[in-house]
PDB file of C-alpha atoms in Angstrom:
ATOM      1  CA  PRO N   1     -21.977 -25.890  13.007  1.00 42.00           C
ATOM      2  CA  THR N   2     -19.485 -23.398  13.315  1.00 41.00           C
ATOM      3  CA  SER N   3     -15.972 -23.658  11.556  1.00 42.00           C
ATOM      4  CA  THR N   4     -12.824 -24.231  14.505  1.00 47.00           C
ATOM      5  CA  GLN N   5     -10.601 -23.886  11.347  1.00 54.00           C
ATOM      6  CA  SER N   6      -8.000 -21.438  12.051  1.00 57.00           C
ATOM      7  CA  PRO N   7      -7.506 -18.025   9.369  1.00 64.00           C
ATOM      8  CA  ILE N   8      -5.294 -18.868   6.318  1.00 80.00           C
ATOM      9  CA  PRO N   9      -1.720 -16.799   6.926  1.00 87.00           C
ATOM     10  CA  ILE N  10      -0.380 -14.087   5.077  1.00 91.00           C
ATOM     11  CA  ALA N  11       1.698 -15.550   2.802  1.00 89.00           C
ATOM     12  CA  VAL N  12       4.790 -13.666   2.339  1.00 92.00           C
ATOM     13  CA  PRO N  13       7.410 -14.618  -0.243  1.00 90.00           C
ATOM     14  CA  THR N  14      10.872 -14.602   0.980  1.00 91.00           C
ATOM     15  CA  VAL N  15      11.687 -12.140  -1.817  1.00 92.00           C
ATOM     16  CA  LEU N  16       8.944  -9.702  -0.054  1.00 93.00           C
ATOM     17  CA  THR N  17      11.041  -9.572   3.231  1.00 92.00           C
ATOM     18  CA  LEU N  18      13.562  -7.769   1.122  1.00 91.00           C
ATOM     19  CA  PRO N  19      16.675  -9.708   2.229  1.00 90.00           C
ATOM     20  CA  ASP N  20      18.871  -8.216  -0.182  1.00 87.00           C
ATOM     21  CA  THR N  21      17.801  -4.558   0.926  1.00 83.00           C
ATOM     22  CA  SER N  22      18.968  -3.822   3.777  1.00 76.00           C
ATOM     23  CA  ALA N  23      21.747  -1.557   2.927  1.00 72.00           C
ATOM     24  CA  ILE N  24      19.688   0.441   0.952  1.00 72.00           C
ATOM     25  CA  LEU N  25      17.665   0.981   3.490  1.00 69.00           C
ATOM     26  CA  SER N  26      19.726   1.943   6.205  1.00 66.00           C
ATOM     27  CA  ARG N  27      20.751   4.876   4.106  1.00 64.00           C
ATOM     28  CA  GLY N  28      17.089   7.066   5.300  1.00 57.00           C
ATOM     29  CA  LEU N  29      15.440   9.905   4.716  1.00 48.00           C
ATOM     30  CA  ASP N  30      17.771  10.813   1.663  1.00 55.00           C
ATOM     31  CA  LEU N  31      16.329   7.915   0.120  1.00 51.00           C
ATOM     32  CA  TYR N  32      13.314  10.008  -0.899  1.00 50.00           C
ATOM     33  CA  LEU N  33      15.708  11.829  -3.484  1.00 54.00           C
ATOM     34  CA  SER N  34      16.293   9.281  -5.434  1.00 80.00           C
ATOM     35  CA  GLY N  35      12.905   7.108  -5.638  1.00 84.00           C
ATOM     36  CA  GLU N  36      12.993   7.808  -9.377  1.00 88.00           C
ATOM     37  CA  HIS N  37      16.583   6.757  -9.897  1.00 88.00           C
ATOM     38  CA  ILE N  38      15.704   3.595  -7.744  1.00 90.00           C
ATOM     39  CA  HIS N  39      12.613   2.811  -9.991  1.00 93.00           C
ATOM     40  CA  THR N  40      14.819   3.325 -13.236  1.00 93.00           C
ATOM     41  CA  THR N  41      16.959   0.793 -11.997  1.00 91.00           C
ATOM     42  CA  ALA N  42      14.672  -1.837 -11.027  1.00 94.00           C
ATOM     43  CA  MET N  43      13.167  -1.432 -14.559  1.00 96.00           C
ATOM     44  CA  ASN N  44      16.845  -2.141 -15.794  1.00 95.00           C
ATOM     45  CA  ILE N  45      17.431  -4.600 -14.021  1.00 94.00           C
ATOM     46  CA  HIS N  46      13.901  -6.266 -14.652  1.00 95.00           C
ATOM     47  CA  SER N  47      14.806  -6.266 -18.177  1.00 95.00           C
ATOM     48  CA  GLU N  48      18.015  -7.979 -18.012  1.00 93.00           C
ATOM     49  CA  GLY N  49      15.818 -11.421 -17.824  1.00 89.00           C
ATOM     50  CA  VAL N  50      14.237 -13.821 -15.213  1.00 88.00           C
ATOM     51  CA  HIS N  51      17.398 -14.658 -13.351  1.00 90.00           C
ATOM     52  CA  ARG N  52      17.472 -10.738 -12.141  1.00 92.00           C
ATOM     53  CA  LEU N  53      13.937 -10.523 -11.215  1.00 94.00           C
ATOM     54  CA  PRO N  54      14.203 -11.304  -7.788  1.00 94.00           C
ATOM     55  CA  ILE N  55      16.714  -7.705  -7.231  1.00 94.00           C
ATOM     56  CA  ALA N  56      14.077  -6.022  -9.390  1.00 95.00           C
ATOM     57  CA  VAL N  57      10.908  -6.645  -7.167  1.00 96.00           C
ATOM     58  CA  GLN N  58      12.873  -5.528  -3.803  1.00 95.00           C
ATOM     59  CA  LEU N  59      13.851  -2.504  -5.686  1.00 94.00           C
ATOM     60  CA  PHE N  60      10.515  -2.004  -6.783  1.00 96.00           C
ATOM     61  CA  ALA N  61       8.921  -1.948  -3.296  1.00 95.00           C
ATOM     62  CA  ILE N  62      11.493   0.144  -2.080  1.00 93.00           C
ATOM     63  CA  ALA N  63      10.247   2.858  -4.840  1.00 93.00           C
ATOM     64  CA  THR N  64       6.733   2.248  -3.877  1.00 95.00           C
ATOM     65  CA  LYS N  65       7.970   3.740  -0.536  1.00 91.00           C
ATOM     66  CA  LEU N  66       9.740   6.343  -1.817  1.00 89.00           C
ATOM     67  CA  LEU N  67       6.959   7.513  -4.360  1.00 91.00           C
ATOM     68  CA  PRO N  68       3.573   5.932  -2.720  1.00 93.00           C
ATOM     69  CA  PHE N  69       1.477   7.991  -5.330  1.00 92.00           C
ATOM     70  CA  GLY N  70       3.460   6.889  -7.961  1.00 93.00           C
ATOM     71  CA  SER N  71       1.103   4.931 -10.305  1.00 94.00           C
ATOM     72  CA  GLN N  72       3.665   3.801 -13.025  1.00 94.00           C
ATOM     73  CA  ILE N  73       5.675   2.434  -9.888  1.00 96.00           C
ATOM     74  CA  TRP N  74       3.273   0.132  -8.942  1.00 97.00           C
ATOM     75  CA  THR N  75       2.338  -0.656 -12.184  1.00 96.00           C
ATOM     76  CA  ASN N  76       5.909  -1.892 -12.720  1.00 96.00           C
ATOM     77  CA  PHE N  77       6.021  -3.292  -9.690  1.00 97.00           C
ATOM     78  CA  GLY N  78       2.901  -5.769 -10.290  1.00 97.00           C
ATOM     79  CA  TYR N  79       4.402  -6.623 -13.551  1.00 97.00           C
ATOM     80  CA  ALA N  80       7.675  -7.690 -12.005  1.00 97.00           C
ATOM     81  CA  LEU N  81       5.702  -9.449  -9.149  1.00 97.00           C
ATOM     82  CA  MET N  82       3.547 -11.434 -12.046  1.00 96.00           C
ATOM     83  CA  ASP N  83       6.745 -12.467 -14.490  1.00 95.00           C
ATOM     84  CA  LEU N  84       8.462 -13.837 -11.089  1.00 94.00           C
ATOM     85  CA  ALA N  85       5.157 -15.775 -10.034  1.00 94.00           C
ATOM     86  CA  GLU N  86       5.348 -17.175 -13.636  1.00 93.00           C
ATOM     87  CA  PHE N  87       9.042 -18.505 -13.303  1.00 91.00           C
ATOM     88  CA  THR N  88       8.603 -20.117 -10.179  1.00 86.00           C
ATOM     89  CA  LEU N  89       6.329 -22.467 -12.229  1.00 83.00           C
ATOM     90  CA  THR N  90       9.396 -23.223 -14.591  1.00 77.00           C
ATOM     91  CA  MET N  91      11.833 -23.429 -11.538  1.00 70.00           C
ATOM     92  CA  GLY N  92       9.169 -26.138 -10.311  1.00 55.00           C
ATOM     93  CA  ARG N  93       9.555 -27.694 -13.473  1.00 48.00           C
ATOM     94  CA  GLY N  94       6.086 -26.487 -14.577  1.00 43.00           C
ATOM     95  CA  MET N  95       4.348 -28.455 -11.646  1.00 41.00           C
ATOM     96  CA  GLU N  96       1.219 -26.111 -11.559  1.00 44.00           C
ATOM     97  CA  VAL N  97      -0.870 -28.336  -9.423  1.00 42.00           C
ATOM     98  CA  GLU N  98       2.157 -28.019  -6.542  1.00 47.00           C
ATOM     99  CA  GLU N  99       0.813 -25.605  -3.831  1.00 59.00           C
ATOM    100  CA  ASP N 100       3.884 -22.967  -3.270  1.00 82.00           C
ATOM    101  CA  ILE N 101       3.384 -20.627  -0.535  1.00 83.00           C
ATOM    102  CA  ASN N 102       5.692 -17.896  -2.467  1.00 89.00           C
ATOM    103  CA  ARG N 103       3.771 -18.450  -5.493  1.00 92.00           C
ATOM    104  CA  VAL N 104       0.851 -17.284  -3.585  1.00 93.00           C
ATOM    105  CA  GLY N 105       2.232 -14.407  -2.081  1.00 95.00           C
ATOM    106  CA  LEU N 106       3.671 -12.963  -5.407  1.00 96.00           C
ATOM    107  CA  LEU N 107      -0.010 -13.202  -6.975  1.00 96.00           C
ATOM    108  CA  CYS N 108      -1.669 -12.022  -3.759  1.00 96.00           C
ATOM    109  CA  GLU N 109       0.851  -9.007  -3.957  1.00 97.00           C
ATOM    110  CA  THR N 110       0.801  -8.322  -7.701  1.00 97.00           C
ATOM    111  CA  VAL N 111      -2.951  -7.949  -7.616  1.00 98.00           C
ATOM    112  CA  ALA N 112      -2.864  -5.374  -4.525  1.00 97.00           C
ATOM    113  CA  SER N 113      -0.142  -3.625  -6.706  1.00 97.00           C
ATOM    114  CA  LEU N 114      -2.121  -3.243 -10.047  1.00 96.00           C
ATOM    115  CA  GLU N 115      -5.261  -2.574  -7.876  1.00 96.00           C
ATOM    116  CA  MET N 116      -3.068   0.505  -6.385  1.00 96.00           C
ATOM    117  CA  ALA N 117      -2.097   1.709  -9.691  1.00 95.00           C
ATOM    118  CA  LEU N 118      -5.888   1.920 -10.742  1.00 93.00           C
ATOM    119  CA  ALA N 119      -6.932   3.640  -7.909  1.00 92.00           C
ATOM    120  CA  LEU N 120      -4.479   6.528  -8.588  1.00 92.00           C
ATOM    121  CA  GLY N 121      -5.314   6.350 -12.128  1.00 88.00           C
ATOM    122  CA  ALA N 122      -2.985   4.607 -13.904  1.00 86.00           C
ATOM    123  CA  GLY N 123      -4.149   2.825 -17.087  1.00 71.00           C
ATOM    124  CA  ARG N 124      -6.311   5.873 -18.384  1.00 65.00           C
ATOM    125  CA  ASN N 125      -5.137   4.483 -21.832  1.00 62.00           C
ATOM    126  CA  ASP N 126      -4.224   1.117 -21.117  1.00 56.00           C
ATOM    127  CA  ASN N 127      -7.009   0.226 -18.319  1.00 59.00           C
ATOM    128  CA  ASP N 128      -7.512  -2.670 -20.354  1.00 71.00           C
ATOM    129  CA  ASP N 129      -3.876  -4.347 -20.331  1.00 89.00           C
ATOM    130  CA  ILE N 130      -3.699  -4.010 -16.091  1.00 93.00           C
ATOM    131  CA  SER N 131      -6.745  -5.750 -15.915  1.00 91.00           C
ATOM    132  CA  SER N 132      -5.918  -8.270 -18.194  1.00 93.00           C
ATOM    133  CA  VAL N 133      -2.741  -9.001 -16.050  1.00 95.00           C
ATOM    134  CA  VAL N 134      -4.914  -8.552 -12.811  1.00 96.00           C
ATOM    135  CA  ASN N 135      -7.402 -11.786 -14.108  1.00 95.00           C
ATOM    136  CA  ASP N 136      -3.806 -13.387 -15.289  1.00 95.00           C
ATOM    137  CA  ALA N 137      -2.728 -13.212 -11.863  1.00 96.00           C
ATOM    138  CA  MET N 138      -5.915 -14.570 -10.019  1.00 96.00           C
ATOM    139  CA  ASP N 139      -6.313 -17.552 -13.141  1.00 94.00           C
ATOM    140  CA  LEU N 140      -2.781 -18.482 -11.843  1.00 94.00           C
ATOM    141  CA  LEU N 141      -3.806 -18.428  -8.281  1.00 94.00           C
ATOM    142  CA  LEU N 142      -6.694 -20.391  -8.887  1.00 92.00           C
ATOM    143  CA  ARG N 143      -4.399 -23.053 -11.130  1.00 90.00           C
ATOM    144  CA  THR N 144      -1.919 -23.645  -8.817  1.00 89.00           C
ATOM    145  CA  THR N 145      -3.320 -23.497  -5.434  1.00 87.00           C
ATOM    146  CA  PRO N 146      -5.069 -26.853  -4.802  1.00 84.00           C
ATOM    147  CA  SER N 147      -6.465 -25.973  -1.678  1.00 80.00           C
ATOM    148  CA  CYS N 148      -8.960 -23.709  -3.644  1.00 82.00           C
ATOM    149  CA  SER N 149     -10.844 -26.683  -4.821  1.00 64.00           C
ATOM    150  CA  SER N 150     -12.994 -26.303  -1.881  1.00 54.00           C
ATOM    151  CA  THR N 151     -13.841 -22.313  -2.048  1.00 47.00           C
ATOM    152  CA  SER N 152     -16.756 -22.440  -4.366  1.00 46.00           C
ATOM    153  CA  SER N 153     -20.287 -24.170  -3.860  1.00 46.00           C
ATOM    154  CA  THR N 154     -21.668 -26.662  -5.958  1.00 43.00           C
ATOM    155  CA  SER N 155     -24.114 -24.142  -7.966  1.00 47.00           C
ATOM    156  CA  ASN N 156     -20.740 -21.735  -8.719  1.00 48.00           C
ATOM    157  CA  SER N 157     -18.578 -25.300  -9.663  1.00 49.00           C
ATOM    158  CA  ASN N 158     -18.698 -24.615 -13.083  1.00 56.00           C
ATOM    159  CA  ASN N 159     -18.266 -21.118 -13.021  1.00 82.00           C
ATOM    160  CA  HIS N 160     -14.947 -20.308 -13.549  1.00 84.00           C
ATOM    161  CA  ASN N 161     -14.940 -16.536 -12.690  1.00 89.00           C
ATOM    162  CA  GLN N 162     -16.873 -16.847  -9.752  1.00 90.00           C
ATOM    163  CA  HIS N 163     -14.300 -19.739  -8.528  1.00 91.00           C
ATOM    164  CA  LYS N 164     -11.480 -17.560  -9.809  1.00 93.00           C
ATOM    165  CA  LEU N 165     -12.544 -14.990  -7.401  1.00 92.00           C
ATOM    166  CA  ASP N 166     -13.272 -17.369  -4.445  1.00 93.00           C
ATOM    167  CA  CYS N 167      -9.835 -18.507  -4.301  1.00 94.00           C
ATOM    168  CA  PHE N 168      -8.576 -14.722  -4.403  1.00 95.00           C
ATOM    169  CA  GLN N 169     -10.948 -14.069  -1.082  1.00 94.00           C
ATOM    170  CA  LYS N 170      -9.390 -16.911   0.349  1.00 93.00           C
ATOM    171  CA  ARG N 171      -5.838 -17.081   0.180  1.00 93.00           C
ATOM    172  CA  CYS N 172      -5.261 -12.837  -0.490  1.00 95.00           C
ATOM    173  CA  VAL N 173      -8.113 -10.950   1.259  1.00 95.00           C
ATOM    174  CA  GLU N 174      -9.375 -12.822   4.145  1.00 94.00           C
ATOM    175  CA  PRO N 175      -5.974 -13.305   5.806  1.00 94.00           C
ATOM    176  CA  ARG N 176      -5.773  -9.607   5.760  1.00 94.00           C
ATOM    177  CA  GLY N 177      -8.997  -9.215   7.306  1.00 91.00           C
ATOM    178  CA  GLN N 178     -12.648  -7.421   6.854  1.00 91.00           C
ATOM    179  CA  ARG N 179     -11.228  -3.792   6.112  1.00 91.00           C
ATOM    180  CA  TYR N 180      -9.166  -4.805   3.248  1.00 94.00           C
ATOM    181  CA  ALA N 181     -12.147  -6.629   2.021  1.00 93.00           C
ATOM    182  CA  THR N 182     -14.478  -3.547   2.283  1.00 92.00           C
ATOM    183  CA  SER N 183     -11.440  -1.207   0.962  1.00 93.00           C
ATOM    184  CA  ARG N 184     -11.793  -3.102  -2.154  1.00 93.00           C
ATOM    185  CA  ARG N 185     -15.279  -3.148  -2.203  1.00 91.00           C
ATOM    186  CA  ALA N 186     -15.445   0.219  -1.960  1.00 90.00           C
ATOM    187  CA  MET N 187     -12.899   1.472  -4.371  1.00 90.00           C
ATOM    188  CA  GLN N 188     -13.769  -1.051  -6.825  1.00 86.00           C
ATOM    189  CA  GLN N 189     -17.181   0.541  -7.094  1.00 83.00           C
ATOM    190  CA  HIS N 190     -16.090   4.188  -6.695  1.00 76.00           C
ATOM    191  CA  GLY N 191     -14.205   5.797  -9.782  1.00 64.00           C
ATOM    192  CA  PRO N 192     -10.849   6.681  -9.506  1.00 60.00           C
ATOM    193  CA  SER N 193     -12.169  10.719  -9.898  1.00 57.00           C
ATOM    194  CA  SER N 194     -16.042  10.329  -9.153  1.00 62.00           C
ATOM    195  CA  THR N 195     -16.957  12.140  -5.487  1.00 65.00           C
ATOM    196  CA  PRO N 196     -17.193   8.953  -2.703  1.00 65.00           C
ATOM    197  CA  SER N 197     -20.598   7.800  -2.017  1.00 75.00           C
ATOM    198  CA  LEU N 198     -22.485   8.123   1.504  1.00 81.00           C
ATOM    199  CA  SER N 199     -23.062   4.336   1.208  1.00 80.00           C
ATOM    200  CA  LEU N 200     -19.436   3.306   0.337  1.00 80.00           C
ATOM    201  CA  THR N 201     -18.105   5.861   2.971  1.00 84.00           C
ATOM    202  CA  GLN N 202     -20.662   4.329   5.665  1.00 84.00           C
ATOM    203  CA  THR N 203     -19.527   1.106   5.158  1.00 84.00           C
ATOM    204  CA  LEU N 204     -16.191   1.616   5.364  1.00 88.00           C
ATOM    205  CA  CYS N 205     -15.905   4.283   7.809  1.00 88.00           C
ATOM    206  CA  THR N 206     -17.541   2.638  11.125  1.00 86.00           C
ATOM    207  CA  LYS N 207     -16.783   2.543  14.566  1.00 83.00           C
ATOM    208  CA  GLU N 208     -16.152  -1.102  14.878  1.00 83.00           C
ATOM    209  CA  MET N 209     -13.147  -0.931  12.296  1.00 82.00           C
ATOM    210  CA  GLY N 210     -12.054   2.690  13.001  1.00 85.00           C
ATOM    211  CA  VAL N 211      -9.697   4.335  10.691  1.00 89.00           C
ATOM    212  CA  THR N 212      -6.361   3.462  12.317  1.00 90.00           C
ATOM    213  CA  VAL N 213      -3.879   0.849  10.523  1.00 92.00           C
ATOM    214  CA  GLN N 214      -1.848  -1.378  11.947  1.00 91.00           C
ATOM    215  CA  PRO N 215       1.350  -2.295   9.794  1.00 93.00           C
ATOM    216  CA  HIS N 216       1.980  -6.220   9.927  1.00 92.00           C
ATOM    217  CA  PRO N 217       4.989  -7.674  11.594  1.00 92.00           C
ATOM    218  CA  TYR N 218       6.969  -8.676   8.268  1.00 93.00           C
ATOM    219  CA  GLU N 219       6.329  -5.325   7.132  1.00 94.00           C
ATOM    220  CA  GLN N 220       7.585  -3.520  10.195  1.00 90.00           C
ATOM    221  CA  ALA N 221      10.691  -5.660  10.092  1.00 90.00           C
ATOM    222  CA  ARG N 222      11.382  -4.995   6.465  1.00 90.00           C
ATOM    223  CA  GLY N 223      10.554  -1.077   6.844  1.00 88.00           C
ATOM    224  CA  VAL N 224       8.053  -1.404   3.186  1.00 92.00           C
ATOM    225  CA  LEU N 225       4.488  -1.265   3.639  1.00 95.00           C
ATOM    226  CA  SER N 226       3.334  -3.565   1.368  1.00 96.00           C
ATOM    227  CA  ALA N 227       0.587  -3.162  -1.637  1.00 97.00           C
ATOM    228  CA  ALA N 228      -2.477  -4.252   0.222  1.00 96.00           C
ATOM    229  CA  THR N 229      -2.084  -2.208   3.493  1.00 96.00           C
ATOM    230  CA  VAL N 230      -1.141   1.363   1.207  1.00 96.00           C
ATOM    231  CA  TYR N 231      -4.104   0.441  -0.633  1.00 96.00           C
ATOM    232  CA  GLU N 232      -6.232  -0.028   2.234  1.00 95.00           C
ATOM    233  CA  ILE N 233      -5.136   3.161   3.587  1.00 95.00           C
ATOM    234  CA  PHE N 234      -5.689   4.953   0.493  1.00 95.00           C
ATOM    235  CA  ALA N 235      -8.944   4.090   0.875  1.00 93.00           C
ATOM    236  CA  LEU N 236      -9.459   4.892   4.540  1.00 92.00           C
ATOM    237  CA  PHE N 237      -8.518   8.490   3.596  1.00 92.00           C
ATOM    238  CA  ARG N 238      -9.916   8.853   0.338  1.00 90.00           C
ATOM    239  CA  PHE N 239     -13.401   8.088   1.755  1.00 90.00           C
ATOM    240  CA  CYS N 240     -13.330   8.798   5.766  1.00 90.00           C
ATOM    241  CA  GLY N 241     -10.760  11.558   5.178  1.00 90.00           C
ATOM    242  CA  VAL N 242      -8.097  10.607   8.134  1.00 89.00           C
ATOM    243  CA  VAL N 243      -6.619   7.853   8.576  1.00 91.00           C
ATOM    244  CA  ALA N 244      -3.591   6.678  11.203  1.00 89.00           C
ATOM    245  CA  VAL N 245      -1.178   4.328  10.941  1.00 90.00           C
ATOM    246  CA  GLU N 246       0.786   3.033  14.393  1.00 87.00           C
ATOM    247  CA  ASP N 247       4.124   2.154  14.936  1.00 81.00           C
ATOM    248  CA  LEU N 248       5.297   3.516  11.735  1.00 76.00           C
ATOM    249  CA  ILE N 249       7.975   5.956  13.351  1.00 77.00           C
ATOM    250  CA  LYS N 250       9.778   5.036  16.175  1.00 77.00           C
ATOM    251  CA  PRO N 251       9.120   6.600  19.684  1.00 81.00           C
ATOM    252  CA  ASN N 252      13.179   8.034  19.952  1.00 85.00           C
ATOM    253  CA  GLU N 253      12.692   9.339  16.353  1.00 80.00           C
ATOM    254  CA  VAL N 254       9.188  11.160  17.240  1.00 83.00           C
ATOM    255  CA  GLU N 255      11.139  12.402  20.688  1.00 87.00           C
ATOM    256  CA  VAL N 256      13.789  13.862  18.199  1.00 87.00           C
ATOM    257  CA  VAL N 257      11.473  15.946  15.886  1.00 87.00           C
ATOM    258  CA  LYS N 258       9.453  16.908  19.296  1.00 88.00           C
ATOM    259  CA  VAL N 259      12.484  18.460  20.192  1.00 90.00           C
ATOM    260  CA  GLY N 260      13.587  19.933  17.190  1.00 90.00           C
ATOM    261  CA  VAL N 261      10.067  21.450  17.427  1.00 89.00           C
ATOM    262  CA  LEU N 262       9.924  22.912  20.876  1.00 90.00           C
ATOM    263  CA  LYS N 263      13.650  24.570  20.777  1.00 90.00           C
ATOM    264  CA  ALA N 264      12.133  26.165  17.130  1.00 88.00           C
ATOM    265  CA  PHE N 265       9.218  27.969  19.427  1.00 85.00           C
ATOM    266  CA  GLU N 266      11.572  28.737  21.987  1.00 88.00           C
ATOM    267  CA  GLU N 267      13.730  30.464  19.770  1.00 88.00           C
ATOM    268  CA  ALA N 268      11.090  32.373  18.288  1.00 84.00           C
ATOM    269  CA  THR N 269       9.834  33.620  21.282  1.00 85.00           C
ATOM    270  CA  PRO N 270      11.190  36.950  21.324  1.00 85.00           C
ATOM    271  CA  GLU N 271       9.901  37.848  18.083  1.00 81.00           C
ATOM    272  CA  ARG N 272       6.422  36.166  19.002  1.00 77.00           C
ATOM    273  CA  ASP N 273       6.790  38.757  21.688  1.00 80.00           C
ATOM    274  CA  ARG N 274       7.776  41.835  19.261  1.00 79.00           C
ATOM    275  CA  MET N 275       4.828  40.704  17.266  1.00 74.00           C
ATOM    276  CA  LYS N 276       2.288  40.706  19.670  1.00 73.00           C
ATOM    277  CA  ALA N 277       3.333  44.111  21.753  1.00 75.00           C
ATOM    278  CA  LYS N 278       3.139  45.594  17.627  1.00 70.00           C
ATOM    279  CA  VAL N 279      -0.298  44.450  17.132  1.00 64.00           C
ATOM    280  CA  HIS N 280      -1.362  45.837  20.362  1.00 62.00           C
ATOM    281  CA  LYS N 281       0.422  49.014  19.640  1.00 61.00           C
ATOM    282  CA  GLY N 282      -0.941  49.813  16.678  1.00 57.00           C
ATOM    283  CA  ALA N 283      -4.201  50.966  15.449  1.00 51.00           C
ATOM    284  CA  GLY N 284      -6.925  48.674  15.974  1.00 53.00           C
ATOM    285  CA  GLY N 285      -9.812  47.318  13.961  1.00 51.00           C
ATOM    286  CA  ARG N 286     -13.251  47.729  14.388  1.00 54.00           C
ATOM    287  CA  GLY N 287     -14.020  48.728  18.558  1.00 54.00           C
ATOM    288  CA  GLY N 288     -10.715  48.625  18.940  1.00 56.00           C
ATOM    289  CA  VAL N 289     -10.083  45.328  18.459  1.00 57.00           C
ATOM    290  CA  PRO N 290      -6.801  44.750  16.929  1.00 57.00           C
ATOM    291  CA  VAL N 291      -7.206  43.047  13.262  1.00 56.00           C
ATOM    292  CA  LEU N 292      -4.791  40.353  12.245  1.00 55.00           C
ATOM    293  CA  VAL N 293      -4.461  38.659   8.751  1.00 53.00           C
ATOM    294  CA  GLU N 294      -4.436  34.322   8.863  1.00 51.00           C
ATOM    295  CA  GLY N 295      -0.389  34.786   8.966  1.00 54.00           C
ATOM    296  CA  GLU N 296      -0.369  36.807  12.040  1.00 50.00           C
ATOM    297  CA  ARG N 297      -2.623  34.895  13.369  1.00 52.00           C
ATOM    298  CA  LEU N 298      -0.916  31.309  12.885  1.00 51.00           C
ATOM    299  CA  SER N 299       2.521  32.980  14.320  1.00 52.00           C
ATOM    300  CA  LEU N 300       1.459  34.356  17.362  1.00 50.00           C
TER     301      LEU N 300
END
């Protein structure tokens, strides 16, 4: 019989709503000049001890927005998330059997962050270290999530690795939908430096799923995309060659850019007219047709 059970919602830990960073994010685009500074600050705070982990995690999240192709930033973000997830156990007096939605979300984001780092080529010398933390995160998820007890079939009940993957699939992948699952399969079957295979491309770049990504409400509210969404965008662009992200820029901000572009074109009209007249007046190419270099053609 078909199950009527509602899908599990995405687990969003309170810390990943970035409650303490609104003042930083409100500064806007000038932050692009200081992404490395924020990353360095986050690392320093991370080293100060577990009591400072929530602030470090939030700063790492902002750093990923400013430098989304920084593999080391995604690596450090993943490590900080893992440390915070482990710290939640001590806060709960080590009650590992107590399911905590915050810890589930932290572990899901840990894996997504580290897989994003690997996709960007991180870990060429310490790949085993990153993969080891990914496995540790999945192990902790399985160990501390009682609802995962029903994820494995009887034939796999004694297979710890399969049980662990089933749990991650249920709590971290399924809530995000089929395309995230397909993106992970495609990226994991395809090395970061090899050419995407046709079969993987056809699997991911389908008319049904499209190439448009819609950020989740919590991502729009905080102004920073999650590791899983960035991973999905990266996979789509790598395999499909194009990706669109909806509602990433506010309509009024797009209008400001549009007005600025139209104004620039209008101000350049006299110069374009001068160049057109010069081209038509000058010596033509073969058959009397003016020959334009690429820069001239684009400017006209």
